[in-house]
Amino acid sequence: MQSVDMDLTCLPPGNTSLQQTDAPGAAEQQTMSVYLRVRPFSKEELSNNEDQACVVIENSQTVTLNAPKGSATMKSSEKGIGMSLHKFSFSQIFGPDTTQAELFENTVKNQMNDFLDGKNALIFSYGVTNAGKTFTIQGTDRKPGILPRVLESTFQYIGEHQYQGMDLKPYLRNGVQSLDFDQVKQERSTKAAIFASIKEYISYHLLVI
């Protein structure tokens, strides 16, 4: 069975929208965006022939889940207890071929821009174990996930507004320390050592790959 990443929100029969209406005729307002990412099968899953068409993407917003053959849900439905098929609706669904860049551009980027403009935003990933949450959020060196892309975009947004001096250093939760000449010199040395170790780490892993 294909595992799914992020929140899986079941809607009442006939309701395929994540929008909420306060009163008849009132303008619809979407209060939360819920995205579904369906990861590809692993090599082990493919070797075990686990594809039972359990997850069927009907369109960009609707997915159908079919109970696996031999599962407790399927056996119960065969006895007339419960259902073996459920439909779920999302703001947008991303299939197994979705790249990290495509996911970021179509889900997080706009919210990140709103956040940088002073608006509140909350983004989290939810799913069962081995659903692909870590890959989606962190990614890999060659396929960075949401977190490194947000950090990169944030620093690009800051651009020339960054303070280039090293005579100020964060202290505790919200304080700042003023550094003297010798302390600044030490900070520069520490920074150079960290950057050198990062370059060495990246070079090593590129050779290994």
mmCIF file of C-alpha atoms in Angstrom:
data_model
loop_
_atom_site.group_PDB
_atom_site.id
_atom_site.type_symbol
_atom_site.label_atom_id
_atom_site.label_comp_id
_atom_site.label_asym_id
_atom_site.label_seq_id
_atom_site.Cartn_x
_atom_site.Cartn_y
_atom_site.Cartn_z
ATOM 1 C CA MET A 1 0.000 0.000 0.000
ATOM 2 C CA GLN A 2 1.276 3.447 -0.849
ATOM 3 C CA SER A 3 1.980 5.604 2.189
ATOM 4 C CA VAL A 4 0.763 9.161 2.249
ATOM 5 C CA ASP A 5 2.472 12.203 3.708
ATOM 6 C CA MET A 6 0.893 15.131 5.576
ATOM 7 C CA ASP A 7 -2.602 15.440 6.946
ATOM 8 C CA LEU A 8 -5.383 13.140 5.741
ATOM 9 C CA THR A 9 -8.680 14.953 6.270
ATOM 10 C CA CYS A 10 -11.871 12.976 5.750
ATOM 11 C CA LEU A 11 -14.864 15.052 4.727
ATOM 12 C CA PRO A 12 -18.574 14.232 5.086
ATOM 13 C CA PRO A 13 -20.248 12.566 2.079
ATOM 14 C CA GLY A 14 -20.842 15.025 -0.705
ATOM 15 C CA ASN A 15 -18.467 17.611 0.732
ATOM 16 C CA THR A 16 -15.312 17.850 -1.374
ATOM 17 C CA SER A 17 -14.187 21.315 -0.296
ATOM 18 C CA LEU A 18 -11.880 22.532 2.448
ATOM 19 C CA GLN A 19 -13.570 25.928 2.433
ATOM 20 C CA GLN A 20 -15.902 27.083 5.166
ATOM 21 C CA THR A 21 -19.002 29.231 4.753
ATOM 22 C CA ASP A 22 -20.370 31.064 7.782
ATOM 23 C CA ALA A 23 -23.826 31.774 6.350
ATOM 24 C CA PRO A 24 -25.834 31.234 3.159
ATOM 25 C CA GLY A 25 -24.597 33.608 0.506
ATOM 26 C CA ALA A 26 -21.530 34.612 2.537
ATOM 27 C CA ALA A 27 -18.173 34.719 0.824
ATOM 28 C CA GLU A 28 -16.216 31.479 1.193
ATOM 29 C CA GLN A 29 -13.017 31.766 3.159
ATOM 30 C CA GLN A 30 -10.351 29.090 3.209
ATOM 31 C CA THR A 31 -8.915 28.960 6.720
ATOM 32 C CA MET A 32 -6.395 26.162 6.199
ATOM 33 C CA SER A 33 -4.630 24.534 3.269
ATOM 34 C CA VAL A 34 -4.132 20.779 3.556
ATOM 35 C CA TYR A 35 -1.837 19.090 1.064
ATOM 36 C CA LEU A 36 -1.314 15.401 0.389
ATOM 37 C CA ARG A 37 1.909 13.953 -0.978
ATOM 38 C CA VAL A 38 1.906 10.334 -2.123
ATOM 39 C CA ARG A 39 5.398 8.899 -2.051
ATOM 40 C CA PRO A 40 6.650 6.330 -4.584
ATOM 41 C CA PHE A 41 7.090 2.688 -3.658
ATOM 42 C CA SER A 42 10.390 1.660 -2.110
ATOM 43 C CA LYS A 43 12.501 -1.073 -3.730
ATOM 44 C CA GLU A 44 11.472 -3.460 -0.969
ATOM 45 C CA GLU A 45 7.780 -2.746 -1.509
ATOM 46 C CA LEU A 46 8.136 -3.256 -5.243
ATOM 47 C CA SER A 47 9.958 -6.564 -4.736
ATOM 48 C CA ASN A 48 7.103 -7.710 -2.476
ATOM 49 C CA ASN A 49 4.490 -6.778 -5.100
ATOM 50 C CA GLU A 50 2.638 -4.592 -2.622
ATOM 51 C CA ASP A 51 0.823 -2.504 -5.265
ATOM 52 C CA GLN A 52 -2.882 -3.236 -4.729
ATOM 53 C CA ALA A 53 -4.150 0.088 -6.076
ATOM 54 C CA CYS A 54 -4.866 1.126 -2.506
ATOM 55 C CA VAL A 55 -4.245 4.813 -3.252
ATOM 56 C CA VAL A 56 -5.917 6.214 -6.354
ATOM 57 C CA ILE A 57 -5.481 9.893 -7.207
ATOM 58 C CA GLU A 58 -8.757 10.836 -8.883
ATOM 59 C CA ASN A 59 -7.759 14.447 -9.651
ATOM 60 C CA SER A 60 -5.674 17.267 -8.206
ATOM 61 C CA GLN A 61 -7.902 17.478 -5.113
ATOM 62 C CA THR A 62 -9.476 14.055 -4.559
ATOM 63 C CA VAL A 63 -7.952 10.730 -3.593
ATOM 64 C CA THR A 64 -9.620 7.343 -3.101
ATOM 65 C CA LEU A 65 -8.310 4.836 -0.566
ATOM 66 C CA ASN A 66 -9.132 1.176 -1.125
ATOM 67 C CA ALA A 67 -8.642 -1.285 1.719
ATOM 68 C CA PRO A 68 -5.818 -3.784 1.000
ATOM 69 C CA LYS A 69 -6.846 -7.325 0.167
ATOM 70 C CA GLY A 70 -6.939 -9.503 3.267
ATOM 71 C CA SER A 71 -6.942 -6.516 5.622
ATOM 72 C CA ALA A 72 -9.291 -6.298 8.606
ATOM 73 C CA THR A 73 -11.137 -3.427 6.931
ATOM 74 C CA MET A 74 -11.686 -5.434 3.754
ATOM 75 C CA LYS A 75 -12.873 -8.490 5.714
ATOM 76 C CA SER A 76 -15.299 -6.344 7.720
ATOM 77 C CA SER A 77 -16.707 -4.721 4.569
ATOM 78 C CA GLU A 78 -17.253 -8.169 3.038
ATOM 79 C CA LYS A 79 -19.408 -8.942 6.087
ATOM 80 C CA GLY A 80 -21.382 -5.750 5.564
ATOM 81 C CA ILE A 81 -19.604 -3.882 8.358
ATOM 82 C CA GLY A 82 -18.107 -0.584 7.333
ATOM 83 C CA MET A 83 -16.744 0.363 3.912
ATOM 84 C CA SER A 84 -13.645 -0.698 1.988
ATOM 85 C CA LEU A 85 -13.475 2.544 0.003
ATOM 86 C CA HIS A 86 -13.109 6.124 1.230
ATOM 87 C CA LYS A 87 -12.710 9.403 -0.593
ATOM 88 C CA PHE A 88 -10.740 12.348 0.803
ATOM 89 C CA SER A 89 -10.427 15.921 -0.371
ATOM 90 C CA PHE A 90 -7.411 18.225 -0.128
ATOM 91 C CA SER A 91 -6.332 21.659 -1.248
ATOM 92 C CA GLN A 92 -3.983 19.918 -3.675
ATOM 93 C CA ILE A 93 -2.590 16.426 -4.149
ATOM 94 C CA PHE A 94 0.950 15.675 -5.285
ATOM 95 C CA GLY A 95 1.741 12.315 -6.868
ATOM 96 C CA PRO A 96 4.860 10.129 -6.560
ATOM 97 C CA ASP A 97 6.624 11.980 -9.404
ATOM 98 C CA THR A 98 6.441 15.383 -7.683
ATOM 99 C CA THR A 99 9.873 16.938 -7.165
ATOM 100 C CA GLN A 100 11.007 18.761 -4.034
ATOM 101 C CA ALA A 101 11.112 22.051 -5.955
ATOM 102 C CA GLU A 102 7.569 21.604 -7.299
ATOM 103 C CA LEU A 103 6.217 20.853 -3.838
ATOM 104 C CA PHE A 104 7.889 23.930 -2.345
ATOM 105 C CA GLU A 105 6.730 26.246 -5.120
ATOM 106 C CA ASN A 106 3.112 25.085 -4.906
ATOM 107 C CA THR A 107 2.683 24.829 -1.129
ATOM 108 C CA VAL A 108 5.107 26.740 1.059
ATOM 109 C CA LYS A 109 6.543 29.577 -1.019
ATOM 110 C CA ASN A 110 3.508 31.887 -0.892
ATOM 111 C CA GLN A 111 3.062 31.363 2.863
ATOM 112 C CA MET A 112 6.754 32.041 3.400
ATOM 113 C CA ASN A 113 6.481 35.320 1.487
ATOM 114 C CA ASP A 114 3.455 36.314 3.594
ATOM 115 C CA PHE A 115 5.428 35.492 6.749
ATOM 116 C CA LEU A 116 8.350 37.660 5.646
ATOM 117 C CA ASP A 117 5.851 40.475 5.108
ATOM 118 C CA GLY A 118 4.758 40.213 8.746
ATOM 119 C CA LYS A 119 1.873 37.733 8.616
ATOM 120 C CA ASN A 120 1.576 34.670 10.855
ATOM 121 C CA ALA A 121 2.069 31.229 9.313
ATOM 122 C CA LEU A 122 2.285 27.652 10.542
ATOM 123 C CA ILE A 123 3.434 24.714 8.424
ATOM 124 C CA PHE A 124 3.734 21.154 9.688
ATOM 125 C CA SER A 125 3.952 17.646 8.274
ATOM 126 C CA TYR A 126 1.807 14.791 9.551
ATOM 127 C CA GLY A 127 1.775 11.149 8.566
ATOM 128 C CA VAL A 128 2.477 7.573 9.619
ATOM 129 C CA THR A 129 5.981 6.212 10.119
ATOM 130 C CA ASN A 130 7.888 5.815 6.836
ATOM 131 C CA ALA A 131 5.455 8.064 4.979
ATOM 132 C CA GLY A 132 8.212 10.387 3.799
ATOM 133 C CA LYS A 133 7.937 13.272 6.269
ATOM 134 C CA THR A 134 11.686 13.612 6.851
ATOM 135 C CA PHE A 135 12.413 13.616 3.132
ATOM 136 C CA THR A 136 9.717 16.228 2.538
ATOM 137 C CA ILE A 137 10.888 18.552 5.324
ATOM 138 C CA GLN A 138 14.665 18.019 5.321
ATOM 139 C CA GLY A 139 15.393 16.275 2.037
ATOM 140 C CA THR A 140 18.929 15.292 1.031
ATOM 141 C CA ASP A 141 22.063 17.108 -0.137
ATOM 142 C CA ARG A 142 20.985 16.746 -3.758
ATOM 143 C CA LYS A 143 17.248 17.049 -3.151
ATOM 144 C CA PRO A 144 16.748 19.630 -0.381
ATOM 145 C CA GLY A 145 13.346 19.687 1.293
ATOM 146 C CA ILE A 146 11.103 22.443 2.582
ATOM 147 C CA LEU A 147 13.291 23.583 5.495
ATOM 148 C CA PRO A 148 16.548 24.264 3.603
ATOM 149 C CA ARG A 149 14.600 25.917 0.780
ATOM 150 C CA VAL A 150 12.840 28.216 3.246
ATOM 151 C CA LEU A 151 16.178 29.163 4.815
ATOM 152 C CA GLU A 152 17.733 29.841 1.414
ATOM 153 C CA SER A 153 14.776 31.945 0.299
ATOM 154 C CA THR A 154 14.812 33.855 3.598
ATOM 155 C CA PHE A 155 18.452 34.884 3.228
ATOM 156 C CA GLN A 156 17.845 35.824 -0.401
ATOM 157 C CA TYR A 157 14.925 37.985 0.751
ATOM 158 C CA ILE A 158 17.071 39.681 3.393
ATOM 159 C CA GLY A 159 19.731 40.366 0.781
ATOM 160 C CA GLU A 160 21.611 43.608 1.321
ATOM 161 C CA HIS A 161 19.853 44.228 4.633
ATOM 162 C CA GLN A 162 22.145 41.740 6.386
ATOM 163 C CA TYR A 163 24.482 43.252 8.959
ATOM 164 C CA GLN A 164 27.998 42.408 7.801
ATOM 165 C CA GLY A 165 29.781 43.414 10.992
ATOM 166 C CA MET A 166 30.702 40.792 13.570
ATOM 167 C CA ASP A 167 30.802 43.029 16.637
ATOM 168 C CA LEU A 168 27.298 42.022 17.718
ATOM 169 C CA LYS A 169 26.393 38.516 18.892
ATOM 170 C CA PRO A 170 23.027 37.061 19.953
ATOM 171 C CA TYR A 171 22.797 36.398 23.681
ATOM 172 C CA LEU A 172 20.338 34.002 25.330
ATOM 173 C CA ARG A 173 16.793 34.282 23.945
ATOM 174 C CA ASN A 174 16.500 37.906 22.847
ATOM 175 C CA GLY A 175 19.638 39.715 23.971
ATOM 176 C CA VAL A 176 22.696 41.024 22.099
ATOM 177 C CA GLN A 177 26.313 41.220 23.178
ATOM 178 C CA SER A 178 28.728 43.883 21.962
ATOM 179 C CA LEU A 179 32.137 42.346 21.142
ATOM 180 C CA ASP A 180 35.547 43.994 21.385
ATOM 181 C CA PHE A 181 38.355 43.687 18.840
ATOM 182 C CA ASP A 182 39.794 40.441 20.234
ATOM 183 C CA GLN A 183 36.349 38.815 20.480
ATOM 184 C CA VAL A 184 35.542 39.790 16.877
ATOM 185 C CA LYS A 185 38.834 38.234 15.791
ATOM 186 C CA GLN A 186 37.898 35.007 17.591
ATOM 187 C CA GLU A 187 34.447 34.989 15.991
ATOM 188 C CA ARG A 188 35.979 35.359 12.522
ATOM 189 C CA SER A 189 38.327 32.450 13.185
ATOM 190 C CA THR A 190 35.451 30.282 14.395
ATOM 191 C CA LYS A 191 33.367 31.208 11.361
ATOM 192 C CA ALA A 192 36.221 30.376 8.966
ATOM 193 C CA ALA A 193 36.743 26.993 10.663
ATOM 194 C CA ILE A 194 33.049 26.115 10.412
ATOM 195 C CA PHE A 195 32.884 27.068 6.736
ATOM 196 C CA ALA A 196 36.029 25.065 6.002
ATOM 197 C CA SER A 197 34.592 21.966 7.691
ATOM 198 C CA ILE A 198 31.348 22.325 5.718
ATOM 199 C CA LYS A 199 33.234 22.556 2.412
ATOM 200 C CA GLU A 200 35.282 19.494 3.384
ATOM 201 C CA TYR A 201 32.112 17.583 4.307
ATOM 202 C CA ILE A 202 30.401 18.469 1.005
ATOM 203 C CA SER A 203 33.491 17.579 -1.055
ATOM 204 C CA TYR A 204 33.828 14.224 0.707
ATOM 205 C CA HIS A 205 30.198 13.255 0.125
ATOM 206 C CA LEU A 206 30.313 14.313 -3.516
ATOM 207 C CA LEU A 207 33.316 12.000 -3.995
ATOM 208 C CA VAL A 208 31.522 9.150 -2.216
ATOM 209 C CA ILE A 209 28.397 9.606 -4.324
#
